[in-house]
Amino acid sequence: MYIKRVVIKGFKTYRNETVIDNFSPHHNIVIGSNGSGKSNFFAAIRFVLSDDYSNLKREERQGLIHQGSGSVMSASVEIVFHDPEHRMILPSGVSPRGDDETFVRRTVGLKKDDYQLNDRNVTKGDVFRMLESAGFSMSNPYNIVPQGRIIALTNAKDKERLQLLEDVVGAKSFEIKLRASLKKMDETERKRSQISSEMEELNGKLNEMEEEKKELEKFNSLDKNRKCYQFNLYDRELNDVINEIERLDGDYNSTLHSSEQYIEELDKREDVIAQISRKLQNMESTLKIKGTTELSQATTRLNDLNNEIAALIVKISDLQRQVKANDEQAVIDGKNLEYLNEIIAKKQNQLQKISPRFEELSKDEISLKMQLVQLKEKQRDLLLKKGKYARFTTKEERNAWIENELNELNSTLTSLKNLQAQLSNDKNDINAKLEVLDEEIEDLSDSIQGGGIVAELEDLERELLALKEEYGKKIDERKELWRSEQRLQTVFETVSENVSISERSVDETMSRSLANGISSVKEITEKLKLPEGKVYGTLGELIKVSDKYKMCAEVVGGNSLFHIVVDTDETASLLLKELYRMKGGRVTVMPLNRIFNDPNVSYPPNEQSSSCTPLLKKIKYDARFEKAVKHVFGKAIVVKDLGQGARIAKRFKLNAITLDGDRADQRGVLTGGYHEQHKKTRLDSLRSLKNSRTQQINVISELERIREKIKDSDSEVDSINGSIRRLYSKKENIVATVDTLRAKLNNKKSEKIFLEESDVSLTTKLEKTLTNIKLKEEKMNDFMSDLDRNLDNELSAVQQKELNDLTETIKQVQNSINITSEALQGLTTNIDILNAELNSKLLPQQKELNSKKSDVGDLFITDLKDEVRSSVLERKQLEHERDNCSMEVTNLKNELDSLKGEKKNNEKLLDKANSQQALLLKKLETFQKNAEKSMIKKTTLASRREELQQKIREIGLLPEDALNEFDGLSSEELLKKLNSVTGKISGLKNVNKRAFENYKRFHEKRTELEERTVELEESKSSIQNLIAKLQQQKVTAVDLTFKKVSENFSNVFEKLVPKGAAKLLIHRASESDKDNDVNMDENPSQIESAYSGVSISVSFNSKKNEQLHVEQLSGGQKTVCAVALILAIQMVDPAPFYLFDEVDAALDKQYRTAVANIIKDLSRNAQFICTTFRTDMLQVADTFFRVKYENKISTVVEVDREDAINFLSGNNKFAEN
Amino acid sequence: STKTGPLAQIWLAANMSNLPRNSILQTSIVESADEIAKVSGCETDNGNSGELEHITLHTSGDLLQGIVRVYSKQTVFLLNDIKDTLTKISSLFKANQRINV
Ligand SMILES: Nc1ncnc2c1ncn2[C@@H]1O[C@H](COP(=O)(O)OP(=O)(O)OP(=O)(O)O)[C@@H](O)[C@H]1O
Ligand SMILES: [Mg+2]
């Protein structure tokens, strides 16, 4: 182990971080001028490794930390040891570095002072212990010789030298440890005394335990025989309980057996009841159907027939009434007509009488009016003239006025003339129109009354009648169909109800997903309209099994009864794909083309066939499904009893099955047990489902058929309706045409009349215009006359006279007009009355009567009549229908009665069966009760048995002899003995049951503890004598090392001073008491070292005499002695490294070379770091460091040997620092 | 050095602060004392003490301290055990009073 690297920072002159690396493990020399920092370097190492710089005061710290430029607050020195053999044992918690290096660093600041080992903070003690463990004592390190201290070693007193020696030996630390261990020994002494006292107490307690043990033994013996007694007693009781239970079992079985027969009977009864109830049920359903639907239908039909008939009767009656009324009406009309005609005739001839006078008068009136007008005209002319010309002053004016009057008159005259022309040709075309009209009227009237029309109408009527009849028939037919459809509907409902019931019963027997799987399969088949041959439905439906074997088929089939049998695997995959898409549950499909039937299924030969028959033979199925059925039932054989069945099954690898459903597999496994017999088995439910479904299907088909019939009957009805309607429409439009014609005729007539009137008015207008023309012409003539007359305003006398008589005549004409107008008035009034009467009342009446008579006459009456006939016919038909309907109702009723009667006696039967059932049940109950009673007894006994067994178990193991020892004694004696023993036992005090074990346990414990105390005793003594030996050892060690050191000392000295000789002398404390330090006694002070000191006697120039004492030596000689001593010690207890700061300063050449040589061969196994100013050391050293000092900072540089020598020699010569 | 030898326990006791209880109970002090004596070379009777490279006083001091420490620990454990058994017995006694036949 040696120092590999030193890192100094902020320590004295080493302000910056200076790293002094690759120290040689042998000999290193540090050179440098004075004050360059060599000693500082050594001080740094001592700062870390030795005790000199511990608990520094403030000034000391400053002394160490670099004082100079820059604020350096802390100094840190790190020494890296290279320690391959791990001589230094790192304290716990410090992790060794991988590369055998150990970092020891100490940093000190103004307040801080801590040590670090491999970068882990550790205490100073840890570092101390570690270094000591590596053989380097820090307290008084002889191997670090600071500058100028070499001599101190030789000047030291003998005592110090002894101590140094002891350090070398490690005696001191040994002493410390010795003292500590002695102290510990005393402590343990005290504890041991405590132990001994505790032990006594323990012994005391154990003795007590011993007594208890004795007591327990006694107790146990007593207890033993108590147990025997108890055991015997319990045993006896147990036996009789057990045989009691057996007895009970026996009679329970007997009751059970007898109750079994009753149970069978019960089942039989139950089937009977089931049948009866089923019969009752379907009777009820038929009753319901008959009772409710048909009856109600029939009654409703009856009722509506009745009221139809009633309605018909009413209709017929009122028709007849109508016919009668018509006839009467006709008669009345006839009378009215005649009367009317008379009146009309009377009125007309009155009219004729009046009308000529009227015309005459009116003519007069007109002529008078014309006259009046003319006269007035004249008068007015005259007046005008008189007046007219009054206005004109002059003739010309007058003439002018007259001329324009004349023009005017001319124009009016011409207008009048062409008006007159126009009127006349109007008149002509009117006449033409009149003629045309007449013709039209002519053909219209004959078309109306024409024979063709009437004939057409008639056959229309007849056709209509026929159609009506047909329509009636069709309606009835349809009604009939409706009724049957309704009936079927109800039947369909009941059937579908059955289907759903049976479906539910089927669903009960299988899981839900399977159920809706099968239903969705049905949907799919319908949806995809797979042909019939594709999906056959569930296996259960396809097979028929006789009742006897139904149970075995059921058990063998199990769920496979619900497998869907399909013809090929394509359809199967199609179905499954569809099912999966619809997520319609889960179903297994058996494609027939894929099923493999293992051919070598061998059935037992015939002679054994008596006891077993293959199930396959008992199942009836369609040949197509043979493969599927074989697949499921192939292996099953029906056997009488299970044992034999199992054997056969095993031999022939079949499944044996008994009638009531127990199976024996070819592996010999027996399965069976409870099957819900009375519940509908799968096969029945499937079959009921199948036939209810077939019922449903044919009901549906029937329903379909009827619906079709209804549909086509509807269509027929509609067609008939259509044709009827068409006929009606034809008739109507014929009538309409007739009416239109008539209307046309009328308006033609009215037109004619209108034309006539217009003709008349035209003629009057014509006349008027003629008159006007005449007037105008007169006026023109007047004017013409006036023209040439001169303007004389006054009327000439003639004119005046003319005027007067004009007025006169006017007046006359006026009153004659008045008279004629009055007369006319009178005439017109009664003409009007007559006309009014005629036209308004009589004529229309007559016309109406005529029209009624004419058209109404036959048409109306005829259809009335045939309506009457048809309704009579219908009534007859209805009556006939009503009769058979009532007849139907009656037989329905008595059918119902018969059903009710049947139902009644069925119910009676059911009650009887139920009562028997009740009787059976009562009997069963009695069995049940006493079975229960025996069961209860059995359970109580069983619990008692349990109890006893428990007790016996509690008593525990007993020696065999104890058992039969007391057999002879009767139970009473046993009981007495038992009580006495228990009495004795209770006499004992509280016996600690577990005393025995406790005692045993603690006894062992005590012995163990005793052993340990003895052991401790021995170990104490052994330690004591060990201490004595070690002390002795110490002394001998000291002697030994002293001898060795002194030997080495003399040899080294020999080498250093060939001429001289040296010896180390050791003085004992006191020669006399040599023996007492061997035997150790208590007092600690005795262990002080037995010696008092070590002195050196040395002579330099002669070997024999002249033993100079140390004080008398010179400086150099002292250093030689010191070096020799150090090296001698080094040989004995080799320190890992040595630091010599200018040890050879005071030596002369000869000695220096000697020292160098010694160091050289010692440096082979120890590291030397020396500073020197002499070159001798350099010759032998390996590595050289040069310390430079610039502006207060020292730096270290590695140099080679020549530089170092030059430096030193240079230094000597010029002595620069 | 003696780390792996019989004295390992002792040496550990010397250096380490805590020691497992059962290791302490197992080490027999008498043997280890003889061992130390032998190792530190003070066995005069076997004669060959001189040649053996003896352990330094320092380590023998350590070992001594170790053995003493083990010894004291053993005594402490013994004392505790005794105390335990004592308490157990007394508790048992108290319990006994209560159990009667
Ligand atoms: N705390 C400090 N801060 C700064 N400089 C310091 C400090 N302590 C000492 N010095 C300087 O270090 C120098 C002493 O160095 P050192 O004793 O190592 O010299 P040396 O090389 O041993 O000389 P010689 O050859 O005489 O022994 C002195 O000049 C002193 O100024
Ligand atoms: Mg110096």
Short mmCIF file of N, CA and C in Angstrom, two decimals, chain A residues 1065-1169:
data_model
loop_
_atom_site.label_atom_id
_atom_site.label_comp_id
_atom_site.label_asym_id
_atom_site.label_seq_id
_atom_site.Cartn_x
_atom_site.Cartn_y
_atom_site.Cartn_z
N LEU A 1065 19.09 -0.33 24.99
CA LEU A 1065 18.96 -0.97 26.31
C LEU A 1065 17.55 -0.70 26.84
N ILE A 1066 17.00 -1.67 27.46
CA ILE A 1066 15.64 -1.49 28.02
C ILE A 1066 15.73 -1.68 29.53
N HIS A 1067 15.13 -0.74 30.24
CA HIS A 1067 15.24 -0.84 31.71
C HIS A 1067 13.91 -1.27 32.27
N ARG A 1068 13.84 -2.24 33.11
CA ARG A 1068 12.58 -2.66 33.75
C ARG A 1068 12.21 -1.72 34.85
N ALA A 1069 10.84 -1.65 35.12
CA ALA A 1069 10.39 -0.68 36.11
C ALA A 1069 11.17 -0.95 37.41
N SER A 1070 10.97 -2.21 37.87
CA SER A 1070 11.78 -2.48 39.08
C SER A 1070 12.17 -3.95 39.02
N GLU A 1071 13.39 -4.16 39.05
CA GLU A 1071 13.87 -5.54 38.88
C GLU A 1071 13.17 -6.48 39.82
N SER A 1072 12.89 -5.92 41.00
CA SER A 1072 12.46 -6.84 42.09
C SER A 1072 11.10 -7.43 41.77
N ASP A 1073 10.11 -6.64 41.54
CA ASP A 1073 8.73 -7.23 41.49
C ASP A 1073 8.46 -7.74 40.09
N LYS A 1074 9.37 -8.46 39.51
CA LYS A 1074 9.16 -8.97 38.12
C LYS A 1074 7.98 -9.94 38.11
N ASP A 1075 7.92 -10.72 39.25
CA ASP A 1075 6.93 -11.81 39.15
C ASP A 1075 5.48 -11.26 39.23
N ASN A 1076 5.32 -10.09 40.03
CA ASN A 1076 3.89 -9.74 40.29
C ASN A 1076 3.19 -9.27 38.99
N ASP A 1077 3.86 -8.81 38.04
CA ASP A 1077 3.08 -8.33 36.84
C ASP A 1077 2.54 -9.52 36.06
N VAL A 1078 2.98 -10.72 36.42
CA VAL A 1078 2.43 -11.86 35.62
C VAL A 1078 1.02 -12.21 36.09
N ASN A 1079 0.93 -12.38 37.44
CA ASN A 1079 -0.45 -12.78 37.85
C ASN A 1079 -1.31 -11.51 37.96
N MET A 1080 -2.35 -11.53 37.35
CA MET A 1080 -3.23 -10.35 37.21
C MET A 1080 -4.08 -10.25 38.47
N ASP A 1081 -4.17 -9.13 39.11
CA ASP A 1081 -5.23 -8.99 40.14
C ASP A 1081 -6.10 -7.80 39.76
N GLU A 1082 -7.03 -7.60 40.56
CA GLU A 1082 -8.13 -6.69 40.12
C GLU A 1082 -7.63 -5.29 39.81
N ASN A 1083 -6.69 -4.87 40.48
CA ASN A 1083 -6.43 -3.40 40.42
C ASN A 1083 -5.91 -3.04 39.02
N PRO A 1084 -6.55 -2.12 38.30
CA PRO A 1084 -6.20 -1.82 36.89
C PRO A 1084 -4.85 -1.14 36.78
N SER A 1085 -4.47 -0.36 37.71
CA SER A 1085 -3.22 0.45 37.53
C SER A 1085 -2.05 -0.50 37.27
N GLN A 1086 -2.14 -1.70 37.73
CA GLN A 1086 -1.01 -2.63 37.61
C GLN A 1086 -0.64 -2.86 36.16
N ILE A 1087 -1.59 -2.64 35.31
CA ILE A 1087 -1.25 -3.11 33.95
C ILE A 1087 -0.33 -2.13 33.26
N GLU A 1088 0.06 -1.09 33.92
CA GLU A 1088 1.01 -0.16 33.26
C GLU A 1088 2.20 -0.98 32.75
N SER A 1089 2.94 -0.47 31.81
CA SER A 1089 3.99 -1.31 31.19
C SER A 1089 5.08 -1.66 32.24
N ALA A 1090 5.63 -2.81 32.07
CA ALA A 1090 6.56 -3.30 33.10
C ALA A 1090 7.90 -2.59 33.00
N TYR A 1091 8.06 -1.93 31.92
CA TYR A 1091 9.39 -1.31 31.75
C TYR A 1091 9.32 0.18 32.08
N SER A 1092 10.52 0.74 32.25
CA SER A 1092 10.53 2.18 32.55
C SER A 1092 11.03 2.96 31.35
N GLY A 1093 11.91 2.44 30.55
CA GLY A 1093 12.39 3.28 29.43
C GLY A 1093 13.36 2.50 28.56
N VAL A 1094 13.71 3.15 27.46
CA VAL A 1094 14.64 2.51 26.50
C VAL A 1094 15.74 3.52 26.18
N SER A 1095 16.97 3.08 26.38
CA SER A 1095 18.02 4.07 26.07
C SER A 1095 18.91 3.52 24.97
N ILE A 1096 19.61 4.39 24.39
CA ILE A 1096 20.50 4.03 23.26
C ILE A 1096 21.95 4.21 23.72
N SER A 1097 22.72 3.19 23.49
CA SER A 1097 24.18 3.43 23.72
C SER A 1097 24.90 3.13 22.41
N VAL A 1098 25.72 4.05 22.05
CA VAL A 1098 26.29 3.96 20.68
C VAL A 1098 27.74 4.43 20.70
N SER A 1099 28.54 3.82 19.87
CA SER A 1099 29.90 4.39 19.73
C SER A 1099 30.21 4.47 18.26
N PHE A 1100 30.90 5.53 17.92
CA PHE A 1100 31.05 5.83 16.50
C PHE A 1100 32.33 5.28 15.91
N ASN A 1101 33.36 5.33 16.67
CA ASN A 1101 34.61 4.99 15.95
C ASN A 1101 35.20 3.67 16.43
N SER A 1102 34.80 3.20 17.55
CA SER A 1102 35.39 1.87 17.88
C SER A 1102 34.30 0.95 18.33
N LYS A 1103 34.50 -0.27 18.02
CA LYS A 1103 33.43 -1.23 18.25
C LYS A 1103 33.37 -1.59 19.73
N LYS A 1104 34.49 -1.56 20.38
CA LYS A 1104 34.43 -2.15 21.73
C LYS A 1104 34.12 -1.12 22.79
N ASN A 1105 35.00 -0.32 22.97
CA ASN A 1105 34.80 0.54 24.18
C ASN A 1105 34.08 1.84 23.81
N GLU A 1106 34.26 2.80 24.63
CA GLU A 1106 33.74 4.14 24.35
C GLU A 1106 32.22 4.12 24.06
N GLN A 1107 31.44 3.61 24.95
CA GLN A 1107 29.96 3.67 24.79
C GLN A 1107 29.51 5.08 25.13
N LEU A 1108 29.39 5.89 24.11
CA LEU A 1108 28.98 7.30 24.37
C LEU A 1108 27.46 7.36 24.67
N HIS A 1109 27.15 8.22 25.54
CA HIS A 1109 25.70 8.39 25.81
C HIS A 1109 25.13 9.40 24.83
N VAL A 1110 23.90 9.26 24.60
CA VAL A 1110 23.27 10.05 23.52
C VAL A 1110 23.50 11.53 23.69
N GLU A 1111 23.37 11.99 24.92
CA GLU A 1111 23.49 13.47 25.06
C GLU A 1111 24.84 13.95 24.57
N GLN A 1112 25.77 13.06 24.67
CA GLN A 1112 27.09 13.57 24.31
C GLN A 1112 27.30 13.64 22.79
N LEU A 1113 26.39 13.18 22.01
CA LEU A 1113 26.63 13.10 20.54
C LEU A 1113 26.46 14.46 19.88
N SER A 1114 27.00 14.51 18.63
CA SER A 1114 26.84 15.77 17.85
C SER A 1114 25.51 15.71 17.12
N GLY A 1115 25.14 16.85 16.50
CA GLY A 1115 23.86 16.92 15.75
C GLY A 1115 23.82 15.82 14.74
N GLY A 1116 24.86 15.75 13.87
CA GLY A 1116 24.83 14.75 12.77
C GLY A 1116 24.73 13.35 13.36
N GLN A 1117 25.59 13.12 14.40
CA GLN A 1117 25.55 11.76 14.96
C GLN A 1117 24.15 11.46 15.49
N LYS A 1118 23.51 12.49 16.11
CA LYS A 1118 22.15 12.25 16.63
C LYS A 1118 21.22 11.88 15.48
N THR A 1119 21.33 12.66 14.40
CA THR A 1119 20.41 12.33 13.27
C THR A 1119 20.69 10.91 12.81
N VAL A 1120 21.94 10.53 12.74
CA VAL A 1120 22.25 9.14 12.30
C VAL A 1120 21.54 8.15 13.22
N CYS A 1121 21.68 8.38 14.54
CA CYS A 1121 21.03 7.44 15.48
C CYS A 1121 19.53 7.42 15.20
N ALA A 1122 18.97 8.65 15.09
CA ALA A 1122 17.49 8.75 14.89
C ALA A 1122 17.12 7.96 13.65
N VAL A 1123 17.83 8.21 12.55
CA VAL A 1123 17.48 7.52 11.29
C VAL A 1123 17.59 6.02 11.51
N ALA A 1124 18.72 5.66 12.14
CA ALA A 1124 18.90 4.20 12.36
C ALA A 1124 17.71 3.63 13.12
N LEU A 1125 17.35 4.36 14.21
CA LEU A 1125 16.25 3.85 15.05
C LEU A 1125 14.98 3.71 14.19
N ILE A 1126 14.67 4.81 13.43
CA ILE A 1126 13.43 4.80 12.61
C ILE A 1126 13.45 3.61 11.68
N LEU A 1127 14.60 3.44 11.01
CA LEU A 1127 14.68 2.36 10.02
C LEU A 1127 14.58 1.01 10.73
N ALA A 1128 15.16 0.96 11.87
CA ALA A 1128 15.09 -0.34 12.61
C ALA A 1128 13.62 -0.67 12.89
N ILE A 1129 12.96 0.38 13.49
CA ILE A 1129 11.51 0.14 13.78
C ILE A 1129 10.80 -0.25 12.51
N GLN A 1130 11.11 0.44 11.42
CA GLN A 1130 10.44 0.18 10.14
C GLN A 1130 10.58 -1.30 9.80
N MET A 1131 11.78 -1.86 10.09
CA MET A 1131 11.95 -3.28 9.74
C MET A 1131 11.00 -4.13 10.57
N VAL A 1132 10.79 -3.73 11.85
CA VAL A 1132 9.95 -4.56 12.73
C VAL A 1132 8.47 -4.42 12.32
N ASP A 1133 8.06 -3.12 12.36
CA ASP A 1133 6.61 -2.92 12.07
C ASP A 1133 6.51 -2.00 10.87
N PRO A 1134 6.56 -2.52 9.77
CA PRO A 1134 6.67 -1.68 8.54
C PRO A 1134 5.44 -0.80 8.36
N ALA A 1135 5.68 0.53 8.39
CA ALA A 1135 4.58 1.47 8.07
C ALA A 1135 4.46 1.51 6.55
N PRO A 1136 3.43 1.83 6.05
CA PRO A 1136 3.20 1.79 4.59
C PRO A 1136 4.05 2.82 3.88
N PHE A 1137 4.29 3.98 4.52
CA PHE A 1137 5.10 4.99 3.79
C PHE A 1137 5.83 5.86 4.81
N TYR A 1138 6.88 6.51 4.37
CA TYR A 1138 7.72 7.34 5.24
C TYR A 1138 7.90 8.70 4.61
N LEU A 1139 7.76 9.73 5.48
CA LEU A 1139 7.97 11.12 4.98
C LEU A 1139 9.16 11.70 5.74
N PHE A 1140 10.25 11.94 5.09
CA PHE A 1140 11.45 12.54 5.73
C PHE A 1140 11.66 13.93 5.13
N ASP A 1141 11.47 14.97 5.99
CA ASP A 1141 11.67 16.34 5.51
C ASP A 1141 13.10 16.79 5.90
N GLU A 1142 14.01 16.62 4.91
CA GLU A 1142 15.41 17.05 5.11
C GLU A 1142 16.04 16.36 6.32
N VAL A 1143 15.90 15.02 6.30
CA VAL A 1143 16.53 14.33 7.43
C VAL A 1143 18.07 14.37 7.28
N ASP A 1144 18.50 14.43 6.02
CA ASP A 1144 19.97 14.32 5.84
C ASP A 1144 20.65 15.70 5.86
N ALA A 1145 19.87 16.68 6.34
CA ALA A 1145 20.45 18.04 6.32
C ALA A 1145 21.79 18.06 7.08
N ALA A 1146 21.76 17.46 8.27
CA ALA A 1146 22.98 17.66 9.12
C ALA A 1146 24.02 16.57 8.87
N LEU A 1147 23.79 15.69 7.91
CA LEU A 1147 24.74 14.57 7.77
C LEU A 1147 25.83 14.95 6.77
N ASP A 1148 26.96 14.32 6.97
CA ASP A 1148 28.02 14.56 5.98
C ASP A 1148 27.90 13.55 4.86
N LYS A 1149 28.69 13.67 3.96
CA LYS A 1149 28.60 12.93 2.69
C LYS A 1149 28.51 11.43 2.97
N GLN A 1150 29.47 10.98 3.84
CA GLN A 1150 29.56 9.53 4.01
C GLN A 1150 28.22 8.99 4.54
N TYR A 1151 27.76 9.65 5.55
CA TYR A 1151 26.52 9.14 6.16
C TYR A 1151 25.35 9.27 5.17
N ARG A 1152 25.35 10.40 4.48
CA ARG A 1152 24.19 10.63 3.57
C ARG A 1152 24.06 9.48 2.60
N THR A 1153 25.25 9.07 2.03
CA THR A 1153 25.18 7.95 1.06
C THR A 1153 24.68 6.69 1.80
N ALA A 1154 25.14 6.49 2.98
CA ALA A 1154 24.71 5.25 3.71
C ALA A 1154 23.19 5.27 3.87
N VAL A 1155 22.74 6.46 4.38
CA VAL A 1155 21.26 6.56 4.59
C VAL A 1155 20.53 6.31 3.26
N ALA A 1156 21.04 6.94 2.23
CA ALA A 1156 20.36 6.80 0.92
C ALA A 1156 20.28 5.33 0.55
N ASN A 1157 21.42 4.64 0.74
CA ASN A 1157 21.40 3.22 0.33
C ASN A 1157 20.35 2.44 1.15
N ILE A 1158 20.41 2.71 2.46
CA ILE A 1158 19.44 1.95 3.30
C ILE A 1158 18.02 2.24 2.80
N ILE A 1159 17.76 3.55 2.62
CA ILE A 1159 16.40 3.91 2.14
C ILE A 1159 16.09 3.17 0.86
N LYS A 1160 17.16 3.09 0.01
CA LYS A 1160 16.91 2.45 -1.30
C LYS A 1160 16.40 1.03 -1.08
N ASP A 1161 17.18 0.21 -0.27
CA ASP A 1161 16.71 -1.18 -0.22
C ASP A 1161 15.43 -1.31 0.64
N LEU A 1162 15.25 -0.33 1.60
CA LEU A 1162 13.97 -0.41 2.33
C LEU A 1162 12.81 -0.04 1.41
N SER A 1163 13.13 0.89 0.46
CA SER A 1163 12.00 1.40 -0.39
C SER A 1163 11.46 0.32 -1.30
N ARG A 1164 12.10 -0.85 -1.25
CA ARG A 1164 11.55 -1.91 -2.11
C ARG A 1164 10.14 -2.29 -1.65
N ASN A 1165 10.00 -2.30 -0.29
CA ASN A 1165 8.62 -2.66 0.12
C ASN A 1165 8.00 -1.57 1.00
N ALA A 1166 8.52 -0.36 0.90
CA ALA A 1166 7.82 0.75 1.60
C ALA A 1166 8.06 1.98 0.77
N GLN A 1167 7.20 2.94 0.90
CA GLN A 1167 7.27 4.15 0.05
C GLN A 1167 7.95 5.24 0.84
N PHE A 1168 8.93 5.85 0.26
CA PHE A 1168 9.65 6.94 0.93
C PHE A 1168 9.41 8.23 0.15
N ILE A 1169 9.02 9.29 0.85
CA ILE A 1169 8.95 10.62 0.22
C ILE A 1169 9.86 11.52 1.04
#
